[in-house]
Amino acid sequence: MNRKWWHDKVAYQIYPKSFYDSNGDGIGDIPGIISKLDYLKDLGIDIIWLSPCYRSPLADQGYDISDYYDIDPRFGTMEDMDRLIAEAKKRDMYILMDLVVNHCSDEHEWFKKACEDPDGKYGNFFYLRDKKEGELPTNWRSYFGGSVWEDLPGTNKQYLHLFHKKQPDLNWENPEVREEVYKNINWWLDKGLGGFRIDAIINIKKALPFRDYEPDRADGLSHIDKMLEEASGIGDFLGEMRDRTFKKYDAFSVGEVFNEKEDELPDFIGENGYFSTMFDFNETIFGSSPNGWYDAAPITPDDYKKCCFETQRKIKDTGFVSNIIENHDEPRGASRYIPEGDCCPESKKMLAALNFMLRGLPFIYQGQELGMENVPFSSIDEVDDISSLDQYKVALDAGCTEEEALNSIRRFSRDNARTPMQWTSEENAGFTTGTPWLKPNPNYVSINASSQLDDPDSVRSFYKKLIALRKNPEYKETIVYGSLEPVWEDRHNLMAYYRKGDKTLLVAGNYQREVQSVTLPSPYRRVLLNNYPDIETEDTVITLYGYQVLILEM
Ligand code: GLC
Ligand code: CA
C-alpha cells in the first residue's frame, strides 16, 4: 500500500454553529474556532472537518448553500476563513470543508435563474419536469418527508429535491454543472485547504429515466434507496471529480457513502480510489426501520461488536475506513451504544478505545471527547432539526402517542449532537455570552471541558492518551497499518481484537457492569492503556471489571 500523508492522522469534526461563539450573538463562528485551535492541538488533533459555513439560508443548517464562494456572515468573513486556514497550518493542522454538491439552496443564483427561464441554461442545472395536475413525476419520498417534487416558482414545472424543498438537486448529468463543481473545489484547494468531507454523494447519480417504485408506507411513496440501487455509473462522475480536483493537490477526501455496492469498494477507497476514505456507518444504520425512527430496534453490545467487525472484514486492507462514534446527524454515541443506565466515564472510555483502535482513521465529533450525552428533550418545541420534526410527525401518523413519538426523538434526534459544545460550568456552558440558538444540554454543569482539562482521569484525558498512543513511534506502525483480528468473538458482552503489525496488541473491553475474565494465550508484556487504576490478573487470566478496557502489548 502506498503511504499517504493522512494515514496516521486523527480527525475532529466541528459543527460551527454550536462550537464557540466569539461575539455573543448566540451562534458559533469562525473566530470562535480559531480561538479554540490550541484546545484541539493539545488533544492531538491533526485534521479538522468543518460542517458547512458557506453562505446559506440555514434551512438545513448550512447543507443548503446559496454561494459556494462566500462565508455566511453569521459564521464570519472570508478573511476569517483565510486566517483559520493559516492558523491551522501554523500548528501543522489541516482544514477540511464540507462539499455539498448533490444539491444547492433554492436561494442560489442558479436556481433563481432556472425559475426565470426554466428552458434556458440554468433550467438544465436541475431536474425539472412539466407539472401535471393531480400527478407527480415520480412517487419518491424525500429524506426529510413528503414528495421529492415541488412547484418551480413562477413556472408550470416542478423540480426534484431528495432532501428538503429548499435543497434542489443539481443535475450531474449536465457537464456544465460538473465544471462548476470542480472549479469551486479547486478554488478552495488553492486557498490551502487540506481537502473535503463529501456530503450525501451517493445521491448524485439517479436512475434514468425516472420511474415509480413500490410504495413502502401508507403515504403511497417509496424510499429513495430503491431508485439509488438501480442507478449505475456513479463512478464516471466520481473518477472525473477525483482526477480534476483532489488528485492534483494530493488532497484528503472522505465520502459520506451509504449503500455502496460491495464489489465497488476498491473503486471507492482502494489505491487511486474516488476518495481517500469513507465513513463506516454500519453501526449507525443498525436496527433502522423503513417505517421511521419510532420503529427502530435498539443496538446491543453484541450487535455493536458485530457491526464493527463486519466492516473490518469487508475492508481488510483494501483501504482505510473512517471510524466514528457519532456525528452531527446522529445521536450521541455514549447514549446510543452504552446500555441504558450505564453511561459513566468508564463505559465512555471503553467505547472510545474499542472504536479508536479499529483499523482506519479515527474521527471525533465535537464534545465526544468530553463524553457528551443525548438531550432530555421535554417537548418537541425544544427541537429545531427538520429531520426530527418530520420523524415526530411520522410517528404520530403511525399511531404513536405524543410521548412515544417524543421518545423516538430523544433517541435519534440530530439535535442531540447539535447542542452547544460544553466548555465550562458557567451559564450556557460557556458557549456564548448571549442567547444560544439551541439550548445547551443541562448536564453541562457536570460534563464540560474546563473540569476535564487538568483531570488525568477525565474522559478527555483518556482520549488524549488514545491519540498519543496512536502517534507513539513505537506503536504507530501497528496501530495505523496492522491487521485486525477479532478474538473471543462469541463471548457475550465482550469485544476484543488483536492489532498485528511489527507488534501485537490486544484490545479488550468488558461491555457490561458485571466482571468477566479472559484467558490470554500468553502473558502480556505491557499495559498500554487501562481505564481503571489497576488490572486484576492471575497467571494469564485477567478479570475485567465492569466496562474495563485494556490495550495490551503481547
Ligand atoms: C448529509 C448531511 C446532513 C444533511 C444532508 C443533506 O447527510 O450530513 O446533515 O442534512 O446530507 O445535505
Ligand atoms: Ca457568533
PDB file of N, CA, C and O in Angstrom, residues 12-21 26-30 32-33 40 48-53 56 58-64 74-75 84 96 98 100 144 167 197 199 326-330 332 364-369 372 384-388 413-423 431 437-438:
ATOM      1  N   TYR A  12     -11.150  15.555  13.599  1.00  0.00           N
ATOM      2  CA  TYR A  12     -12.135  16.088  14.546  1.00  0.00           C
ATOM      3  C   TYR A  12     -13.166  16.877  13.756  1.00  0.00           C
ATOM      4  O   TYR A  12     -12.813  17.700  12.915  1.00  0.00           O
ATOM      5  N   GLN A  13     -14.426  16.610  14.014  1.00  0.00           N
ATOM      6  CA  GLN A  13     -15.490  17.338  13.304  1.00  0.00           C
ATOM      7  C   GLN A  13     -16.006  18.480  14.149  1.00  0.00           C
ATOM      8  O   GLN A  13     -16.389  18.298  15.313  1.00  0.00           O
ATOM      9  N   ILE A  14     -16.048  19.652  13.537  1.00  0.00           N
ATOM     10  CA  ILE A  14     -16.629  20.829  14.187  1.00  0.00           C
ATOM     11  C   ILE A  14     -17.956  21.161  13.526  1.00  0.00           C
ATOM     12  O   ILE A  14     -18.061  21.191  12.298  1.00  0.00           O
ATOM     13  N   TYR A  15     -18.950  21.394  14.332  1.00  0.00           N
ATOM     14  CA  TYR A  15     -20.243  21.871  13.852  1.00  0.00           C
ATOM     15  C   TYR A  15     -20.263  23.359  14.203  1.00  0.00           C
ATOM     16  O   TYR A  15     -20.557  23.743  15.341  1.00  0.00           O
ATOM     17  N   PRO A  16     -19.883  24.212  13.234  1.00  0.00           N
ATOM     18  CA  PRO A  16     -19.540  25.604  13.564  1.00  0.00           C
ATOM     19  C   PRO A  16     -20.613  26.339  14.365  1.00  0.00           C
ATOM     20  O   PRO A  16     -20.300  27.080  15.292  1.00  0.00           O
ATOM     21  N   LYS A  17     -21.859  26.070  14.043  1.00  0.00           N
ATOM     22  CA  LYS A  17     -22.932  26.826  14.700  1.00  0.00           C
ATOM     23  C   LYS A  17     -22.947  26.596  16.216  1.00  0.00           C
ATOM     24  O   LYS A  17     -23.422  27.451  16.975  1.00  0.00           O
ATOM     25  N   SER A  18     -22.438  25.458  16.631  1.00  0.00           N
ATOM     26  CA  SER A  18     -22.521  25.088  18.050  1.00  0.00           C
ATOM     27  C   SER A  18     -21.169  24.935  18.723  1.00  0.00           C
ATOM     28  O   SER A  18     -21.088  24.375  19.819  1.00  0.00           O
ATOM     29  N   PHE A  19     -20.106  25.417  18.094  1.00  0.00           N
ATOM     30  CA  PHE A  19     -18.790  25.149  18.691  1.00  0.00           C
ATOM     31  C   PHE A  19     -18.387  26.240  19.676  1.00  0.00           C
ATOM     32  O   PHE A  19     -18.278  26.000  20.877  1.00  0.00           O
ATOM     33  N   TYR A  20     -18.191  27.453  19.185  1.00  0.00           N
ATOM     34  CA  TYR A  20     -17.875  28.535  20.122  1.00  0.00           C
ATOM     35  C   TYR A  20     -18.252  29.874  19.503  1.00  0.00           C
ATOM     36  O   TYR A  20     -17.866  30.190  18.386  1.00  0.00           O
ATOM     37  N   ASP A  21     -19.001  30.649  20.264  1.00  0.00           N
ATOM     38  CA  ASP A  21     -19.496  31.944  19.791  1.00  0.00           C
ATOM     39  C   ASP A  21     -18.588  33.057  20.304  1.00  0.00           C
ATOM     40  O   ASP A  21     -18.487  33.267  21.508  1.00  0.00           O
ATOM     41  N   GLY A  26     -25.005  34.311  19.908  1.00  0.00           N
ATOM     42  CA  GLY A  26     -25.651  33.025  20.160  1.00  0.00           C
ATOM     43  C   GLY A  26     -25.349  31.958  19.122  1.00  0.00           C
ATOM     44  O   GLY A  26     -25.832  30.833  19.214  1.00  0.00           O
ATOM     45  N   ILE A  27     -24.538  32.338  18.122  1.00  0.00           N
ATOM     46  CA  ILE A  27     -24.200  31.416  17.034  1.00  0.00           C
ATOM     47  C   ILE A  27     -22.682  31.238  16.981  1.00  0.00           C
ATOM     48  O   ILE A  27     -21.934  32.222  16.940  1.00  0.00           O
ATOM     49  N   GLY A  28     -22.253  30.008  16.977  1.00  0.00           N
ATOM     50  CA  GLY A  28     -20.824  29.736  16.889  1.00  0.00           C
ATOM     51  C   GLY A  28     -20.265  30.312  15.600  1.00  0.00           C
ATOM     52  O   GLY A  28     -20.986  30.485  14.617  1.00  0.00           O
ATOM     53  N   ASP A  29     -18.960  30.627  15.571  1.00  0.00           N
ATOM     54  CA  ASP A  29     -18.412  31.284  14.392  1.00  0.00           C
ATOM     55  C   ASP A  29     -16.935  30.930  14.192  1.00  0.00           C
ATOM     56  O   ASP A  29     -16.324  30.278  15.047  1.00  0.00           O
ATOM     57  N   ILE A  30     -16.409  31.370  13.052  1.00  0.00           N
ATOM     58  CA  ILE A  30     -15.028  31.007  12.693  1.00  0.00           C
ATOM     59  C   ILE A  30     -14.004  31.625  13.664  1.00  0.00           C
ATOM     60  O   ILE A  30     -13.099  30.923  14.110  1.00  0.00           O
ATOM     61  N   GLY A  32     -14.436  32.065  16.656  1.00  0.00           N
ATOM     62  CA  GLY A  32     -14.569  31.173  17.818  1.00  0.00           C
ATOM     63  C   GLY A  32     -13.740  29.908  17.630  1.00  0.00           C
ATOM     64  O   GLY A  32     -13.076  29.432  18.558  1.00  0.00           O
ATOM     65  N   ILE A  33     -13.783  29.360  16.427  1.00  0.00           N
ATOM     66  CA  ILE A  33     -12.995  28.149  16.153  1.00  0.00           C
ATOM     67  C   ILE A  33     -11.505  28.451  16.279  1.00  0.00           C
ATOM     68  O   ILE A  33     -10.749  27.693  16.899  1.00  0.00           O
ATOM     69  N   LEU A  40      -7.656  22.027  20.541  1.00  0.00           N
ATOM     70  CA  LEU A  40      -7.659  20.846  19.675  1.00  0.00           C
ATOM     71  C   LEU A  40      -6.250  20.304  19.477  1.00  0.00           C
ATOM     72  O   LEU A  40      -6.026  19.097  19.461  1.00  0.00           O
ATOM     73  N   ILE A  48      -9.155  18.914  10.819  1.00  0.00           N
ATOM     74  CA  ILE A  48     -10.432  19.438  11.312  1.00  0.00           C
ATOM     75  C   ILE A  48     -11.419  19.530  10.162  1.00  0.00           C
ATOM     76  O   ILE A  48     -11.158  20.200   9.163  1.00  0.00           O
ATOM     77  N   TRP A  49     -12.520  18.837  10.283  1.00  0.00           N
ATOM     78  CA  TRP A  49     -13.607  18.939   9.292  1.00  0.00           C
ATOM     79  C   TRP A  49     -14.647  19.918   9.821  1.00  0.00           C
ATOM     80  O   TRP A  49     -15.180  19.733  10.902  1.00  0.00           O
ATOM     81  N   LEU A  50     -14.887  20.958   9.021  1.00  0.00           N
ATOM     82  CA  LEU A  50     -15.911  21.935   9.371  1.00  0.00           C
ATOM     83  C   LEU A  50     -17.198  21.594   8.645  1.00  0.00           C
ATOM     84  O   LEU A  50     -17.218  21.556   7.414  1.00  0.00           O
ATOM     85  N   SER A  51     -18.278  21.386   9.374  1.00  0.00           N
ATOM     86  CA  SER A  51     -19.572  21.324   8.708  1.00  0.00           C
ATOM     87  C   SER A  51     -19.768  22.675   8.021  1.00  0.00           C
ATOM     88  O   SER A  51     -19.098  23.650   8.345  1.00  0.00           O
ATOM     89  N   PRO A  52     -20.696  22.775   7.055  1.00  0.00           N
ATOM     90  CA  PRO A  52     -20.716  23.943   6.164  1.00  0.00           C
ATOM     91  C   PRO A  52     -20.809  25.296   6.864  1.00  0.00           C
ATOM     92  O   PRO A  52     -21.580  25.469   7.808  1.00  0.00           O
ATOM     93  N   CYS A  53     -20.006  26.239   6.366  1.00  0.00           N
ATOM     94  CA  CYS A  53     -20.146  27.618   6.849  1.00  0.00           C
ATOM     95  C   CYS A  53     -20.196  28.578   5.655  1.00  0.00           C
ATOM     96  O   CYS A  53     -19.925  29.755   5.782  1.00  0.00           O
ATOM     97  N   SER A  56     -25.602  30.732   3.311  1.00  0.00           N
ATOM     98  CA  SER A  56     -26.728  29.789   3.310  1.00  0.00           C
ATOM     99  C   SER A  56     -27.906  30.347   4.086  1.00  0.00           C
ATOM    100  O   SER A  56     -27.722  31.036   5.092  1.00  0.00           O
ATOM    101  N   LEU A  58     -29.559  28.537   5.870  1.00  0.00           N
ATOM    102  CA  LEU A  58     -29.565  27.611   7.005  1.00  0.00           C
ATOM    103  C   LEU A  58     -30.890  26.871   7.170  1.00  0.00           C
ATOM    104  O   LEU A  58     -31.330  26.617   8.295  1.00  0.00           O
ATOM    105  N   ALA A  59     -31.529  26.530   6.071  1.00  0.00           N
ATOM    106  CA  ALA A  59     -32.756  25.723   6.162  1.00  0.00           C
ATOM    107  C   ALA A  59     -32.404  24.336   6.683  1.00  0.00           C
ATOM    108  O   ALA A  59     -33.145  23.738   7.447  1.00  0.00           O
ATOM    109  N   ASP A  60     -31.247  23.820   6.259  1.00  0.00           N
ATOM    110  CA  ASP A  60     -30.740  22.555   6.778  1.00  0.00           C
ATOM    111  C   ASP A  60     -29.361  22.821   7.401  1.00  0.00           C
ATOM    112  O   ASP A  60     -28.402  22.113   7.151  1.00  0.00           O
ATOM    113  N   GLN A  61     -29.310  23.866   8.191  1.00  0.00           N
ATOM    114  CA  GLN A  61     -28.088  24.220   8.932  1.00  0.00           C
ATOM    115  C   GLN A  61     -26.851  24.305   8.041  1.00  0.00           C
ATOM    116  O   GLN A  61     -25.783  23.804   8.394  1.00  0.00           O
ATOM    117  N   GLY A  62     -26.984  24.920   6.879  1.00  0.00           N
ATOM    118  CA  GLY A  62     -25.805  25.153   6.051  1.00  0.00           C
ATOM    119  C   GLY A  62     -25.598  24.108   4.973  1.00  0.00           C
ATOM    120  O   GLY A  62     -24.772  24.297   4.070  1.00  0.00           O
ATOM    121  N   TYR A  63     -26.344  22.984   5.058  1.00  0.00           N
ATOM    122  CA  TYR A  63     -26.261  21.986   3.992  1.00  0.00           C
ATOM    123  C   TYR A  63     -27.153  22.404   2.820  1.00  0.00           C
ATOM    124  O   TYR A  63     -27.614  21.585   2.034  1.00  0.00           O
ATOM    125  N   ASP A  64     -27.421  23.695   2.758  1.00  0.00           N
ATOM    126  CA  ASP A  64     -28.197  24.298   1.673  1.00  0.00           C
ATOM    127  C   ASP A  64     -27.445  25.578   1.324  1.00  0.00           C
ATOM    128  O   ASP A  64     -27.595  26.597   1.971  1.00  0.00           O
ATOM    129  N   ARG A  74     -23.081  35.067   9.425  1.00  0.00           N
ATOM    130  CA  ARG A  74     -23.262  34.603  10.811  1.00  0.00           C
ATOM    131  C   ARG A  74     -22.049  33.830  11.306  1.00  0.00           C
ATOM    132  O   ARG A  74     -21.790  33.743  12.498  1.00  0.00           O
ATOM    133  N   PHE A  75     -21.293  33.245  10.355  1.00  0.00           N
ATOM    134  CA  PHE A  75     -20.105  32.492  10.758  1.00  0.00           C
ATOM    135  C   PHE A  75     -18.830  33.320  10.670  1.00  0.00           C
ATOM    136  O   PHE A  75     -17.795  32.906  11.180  1.00  0.00           O
ATOM    137  N   LEU A  84      -8.211  31.222   9.560  1.00  0.00           N
ATOM    138  CA  LEU A  84      -8.335  29.887  10.161  1.00  0.00           C
ATOM    139  C   LEU A  84      -7.401  28.899   9.465  1.00  0.00           C
ATOM    140  O   LEU A  84      -6.683  28.127  10.117  1.00  0.00           O
ATOM    141  N   LEU A  96     -10.593  20.808   6.614  1.00  0.00           N
ATOM    142  CA  LEU A  96     -11.453  20.267   5.549  1.00  0.00           C
ATOM    143  C   LEU A  96     -12.748  21.049   5.564  1.00  0.00           C
ATOM    144  O   LEU A  96     -13.292  21.323   6.621  1.00  0.00           O
ATOM    145  N   ASP A  98     -16.841  21.108   4.007  1.00  0.00           N
ATOM    146  CA  ASP A  98     -17.870  20.157   3.651  1.00  0.00           C
ATOM    147  C   ASP A  98     -18.273  20.463   2.202  1.00  0.00           C
ATOM    148  O   ASP A  98     -18.597  21.604   1.885  1.00  0.00           O
ATOM    149  N   VAL A 100     -20.897  20.130  -0.422  1.00  0.00           N
ATOM    150  CA  VAL A 100     -22.321  19.790  -0.536  1.00  0.00           C
ATOM    151  C   VAL A 100     -22.758  20.071  -1.963  1.00  0.00           C
ATOM    152  O   VAL A 100     -23.151  21.197  -2.295  1.00  0.00           O
ATOM    153  N   PHE A 144     -36.410  13.951   4.028  1.00  0.00           N
ATOM    154  CA  PHE A 144     -36.983  14.714   5.142  1.00  0.00           C
ATOM    155  C   PHE A 144     -38.503  14.699   5.115  1.00  0.00           C
ATOM    156  O   PHE A 144     -39.165  15.512   5.747  1.00  0.00           O
ATOM    157  N   GLN A 167     -33.582  22.515  -0.899  1.00  0.00           N
ATOM    158  CA  GLN A 167     -32.322  21.909  -1.371  1.00  0.00           C
ATOM    159  C   GLN A 167     -32.545  21.228  -2.731  1.00  0.00           C
ATOM    160  O   GLN A 167     -32.583  19.994  -2.825  1.00  0.00           O
ATOM    161  N   ARG A 197     -14.804  16.870   3.198  1.00  0.00           N
ATOM    162  CA  ARG A 197     -15.746  15.802   3.541  1.00  0.00           C
ATOM    163  C   ARG A 197     -16.847  15.946   2.499  1.00  0.00           C
ATOM    164  O   ARG A 197     -17.280  17.049   2.189  1.00  0.00           O
ATOM    165  N   ASP A 199     -20.449  15.376   1.081  1.00  0.00           N
ATOM    166  CA  ASP A 199     -21.804  15.176   1.585  1.00  0.00           C
ATOM    167  C   ASP A 199     -22.694  14.389   0.626  1.00  0.00           C
ATOM    168  O   ASP A 199     -22.714  14.665  -0.574  1.00  0.00           O
ATOM    169  N   GLU A 326     -20.074   9.102  16.567  1.00  0.00           N
ATOM    170  CA  GLU A 326     -21.234   9.964  16.329  1.00  0.00           C
ATOM    171  C   GLU A 326     -20.840  11.041  15.327  1.00  0.00           C
ATOM    172  O   GLU A 326     -19.671  11.208  14.996  1.00  0.00           O
ATOM    173  N   ASN A 327     -21.829  11.773  14.836  1.00  0.00           N
ATOM    174  CA  ASN A 327     -21.584  12.982  14.054  1.00  0.00           C
ATOM    175  C   ASN A 327     -22.809  13.877  14.187  1.00  0.00           C
ATOM    176  O   ASN A 327     -23.688  13.595  15.021  1.00  0.00           O
ATOM    177  N   HIS A 328     -22.886  14.923  13.394  1.00  0.00           N
ATOM    178  CA  HIS A 328     -23.973  15.894  13.543  1.00  0.00           C
ATOM    179  C   HIS A 328     -25.329  15.366  13.083  1.00  0.00           C
ATOM    180  O   HIS A 328     -26.330  16.057  13.225  1.00  0.00           O
ATOM    181  N   ASP A 329     -25.342  14.174  12.490  1.00  0.00           N
ATOM    182  CA  ASP A 329     -26.605  13.588  12.021  1.00  0.00           C
ATOM    183  C   ASP A 329     -27.086  12.467  12.933  1.00  0.00           C
ATOM    184  O   ASP A 329     -28.083  11.813  12.641  1.00  0.00           O
ATOM    185  N   GLU A 330     -26.353  12.219  13.982  1.00  0.00           N
ATOM    186  CA  GLU A 330     -26.616  11.049  14.812  1.00  0.00           C
ATOM    187  C   GLU A 330     -26.773  11.467  16.260  1.00  0.00           C
ATOM    188  O   GLU A 330     -26.286  12.514  16.668  1.00  0.00           O
ATOM    189  N   ARG A 332     -25.881  11.090  20.305  1.00  0.00           N
ATOM    190  CA  ARG A 332     -24.576  10.909  20.947  1.00  0.00           C
ATOM    191  C   ARG A 332     -24.289   9.413  21.123  1.00  0.00           C
ATOM    192  O   ARG A 332     -25.127   8.660  21.607  1.00  0.00           O
ATOM    193  N   ILE A 364     -13.324  12.228  15.622  1.00  0.00           N
ATOM    194  CA  ILE A 364     -14.004  12.564  16.877  1.00  0.00           C
ATOM    195  C   ILE A 364     -14.963  13.703  16.575  1.00  0.00           C
ATOM    196  O   ILE A 364     -14.589  14.660  15.893  1.00  0.00           O
ATOM    197  N   TYR A 365     -16.180  13.600  17.052  1.00  0.00           N
ATOM    198  CA  TYR A 365     -17.142  14.685  16.863  1.00  0.00           C
ATOM    199  C   TYR A 365     -17.114  15.595  18.090  1.00  0.00           C
ATOM    200  O   TYR A 365     -17.002  15.117  19.222  1.00  0.00           O
ATOM    201  N   GLN A 366     -17.248  16.884  17.888  1.00  0.00           N
ATOM    202  CA  GLN A 366     -17.093  17.838  18.988  1.00  0.00           C
ATOM    203  C   GLN A 366     -17.903  17.439  20.230  1.00  0.00           C
ATOM    204  O   GLN A 366     -19.091  17.147  20.142  1.00  0.00           O
ATOM    205  N   GLY A 367     -17.246  17.399  21.356  1.00  0.00           N
ATOM    206  CA  GLY A 367     -17.920  17.048  22.612  1.00  0.00           C
ATOM    207  C   GLY A 367     -17.860  15.572  22.934  1.00  0.00           C
ATOM    208  O   GLY A 367     -18.033  15.177  24.082  1.00  0.00           O
ATOM    209  N   GLN A 368     -17.588  14.763  21.910  1.00  0.00           N
ATOM    210  CA  GLN A 368     -17.452  13.314  22.154  1.00  0.00           C
ATOM    211  C   GLN A 368     -16.306  13.070  23.129  1.00  0.00           C
ATOM    212  O   GLN A 368     -16.392  12.198  23.993  1.00  0.00           O
ATOM    213  N   GLU A 369     -15.257  13.871  22.987  1.00  0.00           N
ATOM    214  CA  GLU A 369     -14.085  13.700  23.847  1.00  0.00           C
ATOM    215  C   GLU A 369     -14.389  14.067  25.296  1.00  0.00           C
ATOM    216  O   GLU A 369     -13.585  13.786  26.182  1.00  0.00           O
ATOM    217  N   MET A 372     -20.068  13.845  25.976  1.00  0.00           N
ATOM    218  CA  MET A 372     -21.385  14.485  25.911  1.00  0.00           C
ATOM    219  C   MET A 372     -22.463  13.451  25.575  1.00  0.00           C
ATOM    220  O   MET A 372     -22.216  12.475  24.885  1.00  0.00           O
ATOM    221  N   ASP A 384     -35.116  21.704  16.894  1.00  0.00           N
ATOM    222  CA  ASP A 384     -35.029  22.601  15.744  1.00  0.00           C
ATOM    223  C   ASP A 384     -34.896  21.825  14.431  1.00  0.00           C
ATOM    224  O   ASP A 384     -35.400  22.231  13.400  1.00  0.00           O
ATOM    225  N   ASP A 385     -34.229  20.683  14.490  1.00  0.00           N
ATOM    226  CA  ASP A 385     -33.841  19.921  13.298  1.00  0.00           C
ATOM    227  C   ASP A 385     -35.037  19.493  12.433  1.00  0.00           C
ATOM    228  O   ASP A 385     -35.980  18.857  12.930  1.00  0.00           O
ATOM    229  N   ILE A 386     -34.963  19.790  11.130  1.00  0.00           N
ATOM    230  CA  ILE A 386     -36.081  19.485  10.217  1.00  0.00           C
ATOM    231  C   ILE A 386     -36.349  17.982  10.120  1.00  0.00           C
ATOM    232  O   ILE A 386     -37.490  17.562   9.987  1.00  0.00           O
ATOM    233  N   SER A 387     -35.297  17.196  10.220  1.00  0.00           N
ATOM    234  CA  SER A 387     -35.476  15.764  10.102  1.00  0.00           C
ATOM    235  C   SER A 387     -36.234  15.222  11.324  1.00  0.00           C
ATOM    236  O   SER A 387     -37.119  14.364  11.211  1.00  0.00           O
ATOM    237  N   SER A 388     -35.914  15.756  12.510  1.00  0.00           N
ATOM    238  CA  SER A 388     -36.606  15.321  13.728  1.00  0.00           C
ATOM    239  C   SER A 388     -38.073  15.724  13.696  1.00  0.00           C
ATOM    240  O   SER A 388     -38.941  14.960  14.127  1.00  0.00           O
ATOM    241  N   SER A 413     -32.807  12.088  17.581  1.00  0.00           N
ATOM    242  CA  SER A 413     -32.739  13.437  17.004  1.00  0.00           C
ATOM    243  C   SER A 413     -31.307  13.863  16.710  1.00  0.00           C
ATOM    244  O   SER A 413     -30.390  13.632  17.511  1.00  0.00           O
ATOM    245  N   ARG A 414     -31.149  14.508  15.570  1.00  0.00           N
ATOM    246  CA  ARG A 414     -29.842  15.065  15.217  1.00  0.00           C
ATOM    247  C   ARG A 414     -29.471  16.200  16.173  1.00  0.00           C
ATOM    248  O   ARG A 414     -28.299  16.519  16.336  1.00  0.00           O
ATOM    249  N   ASP A 415     -30.484  16.805  16.805  1.00  0.00           N
ATOM    250  CA  ASP A 415     -30.178  17.885  17.752  1.00  0.00           C
ATOM    251  C   ASP A 415     -29.477  17.380  19.008  1.00  0.00           C
ATOM    252  O   ASP A 415     -28.890  18.170  19.745  1.00  0.00           O
ATOM    253  N   ASN A 416     -29.530  16.081  19.263  1.00  0.00           N
ATOM    254  CA  ASN A 416     -28.753  15.545  20.382  1.00  0.00           C
ATOM    255  C   ASN A 416     -27.287  15.928  20.254  1.00  0.00           C
ATOM    256  O   ASN A 416     -26.599  16.152  21.250  1.00  0.00           O
ATOM    257  N   ALA A 417     -26.826  15.962  19.005  1.00  0.00           N
ATOM    258  CA  ALA A 417     -25.411  16.252  18.776  1.00  0.00           C
ATOM    259  C   ALA A 417     -25.168  17.724  18.473  1.00  0.00           C
ATOM    260  O   ALA A 417     -24.031  18.161  18.369  1.00  0.00           O
ATOM    261  N   ARG A 418     -26.263  18.482  18.321  1.00  0.00           N
ATOM    262  CA  ARG A 418     -26.096  19.852  17.838  1.00  0.00           C
ATOM    263  C   ARG A 418     -26.191  20.894  18.939  1.00  0.00           C
ATOM    264  O   ARG A 418     -26.089  22.099  18.677  1.00  0.00           O
ATOM    265  N   THR A 419     -26.438  20.469  20.163  1.00  0.00           N
ATOM    266  CA  THR A 419     -26.470  21.446  21.257  1.00  0.00           C
ATOM    267  C   THR A 419     -25.063  22.027  21.421  1.00  0.00           C
ATOM    268  O   THR A 419     -24.074  21.411  21.007  1.00  0.00           O
ATOM    269  N   PRO A 420     -24.973  23.221  22.028  1.00  0.00           N
ATOM    270  CA  PRO A 420     -23.666  23.861  22.147  1.00  0.00           C
ATOM    271  C   PRO A 420     -22.611  22.994  22.840  1.00  0.00           C
ATOM    272  O   PRO A 420     -22.924  22.229  23.750  1.00  0.00           O
ATOM    273  N   MET A 421     -21.408  23.139  22.347  1.00  0.00           N
ATOM    274  CA  MET A 421     -20.248  22.486  22.959  1.00  0.00           C
ATOM    275  C   MET A 421     -20.157  22.947  24.409  1.00  0.00           C
ATOM    276  O   MET A 421     -20.374  24.125  24.723  1.00  0.00           O
ATOM    277  N   GLN A 422     -19.868  22.000  25.295  1.00  0.00           N
ATOM    278  CA  GLN A 422     -19.875  22.304  26.735  1.00  0.00           C
ATOM    279  C   GLN A 422     -18.461  22.653  27.219  1.00  0.00           C
ATOM    280  O   GLN A 422     -17.669  21.780  27.544  1.00  0.00           O
ATOM    281  N   TRP A 423     -18.192  23.954  27.219  1.00  0.00           N
ATOM    282  CA  TRP A 423     -16.839  24.404  27.561  1.00  0.00           C
ATOM    283  C   TRP A 423     -16.632  24.522  29.064  1.00  0.00           C
ATOM    284  O   TRP A 423     -15.583  24.138  29.580  1.00  0.00           O
ATOM    285  N   PHE A 431     -20.523  28.624  26.124  1.00  0.00           N
ATOM    286  CA  PHE A 431     -20.519  28.644  24.654  1.00  0.00           C
ATOM    287  C   PHE A 431     -20.734  30.056  24.127  1.00  0.00           C
ATOM    288  O   PHE A 431     -20.135  30.465  23.134  1.00  0.00           O
ATOM    289  N   TRP A 437     -28.472  29.694  20.160  1.00  0.00           N
ATOM    290  CA  TRP A 437     -29.510  29.375  19.154  1.00  0.00           C
ATOM    291  C   TRP A 437     -30.241  28.088  19.514  1.00  0.00           C
ATOM    292  O   TRP A 437     -31.396  27.915  19.158  1.00  0.00           O
ATOM    293  N   LEU A 438     -29.564  27.187  20.243  1.00  0.00           N
ATOM    294  CA  LEU A 438     -30.176  25.943  20.703  1.00  0.00           C
ATOM    295  C   LEU A 438     -29.747  25.779  22.157  1.00  0.00           C
ATOM    296  O   LEU A 438     -28.585  25.993  22.483  1.00  0.00           O
TER     297      LEU A 438
END
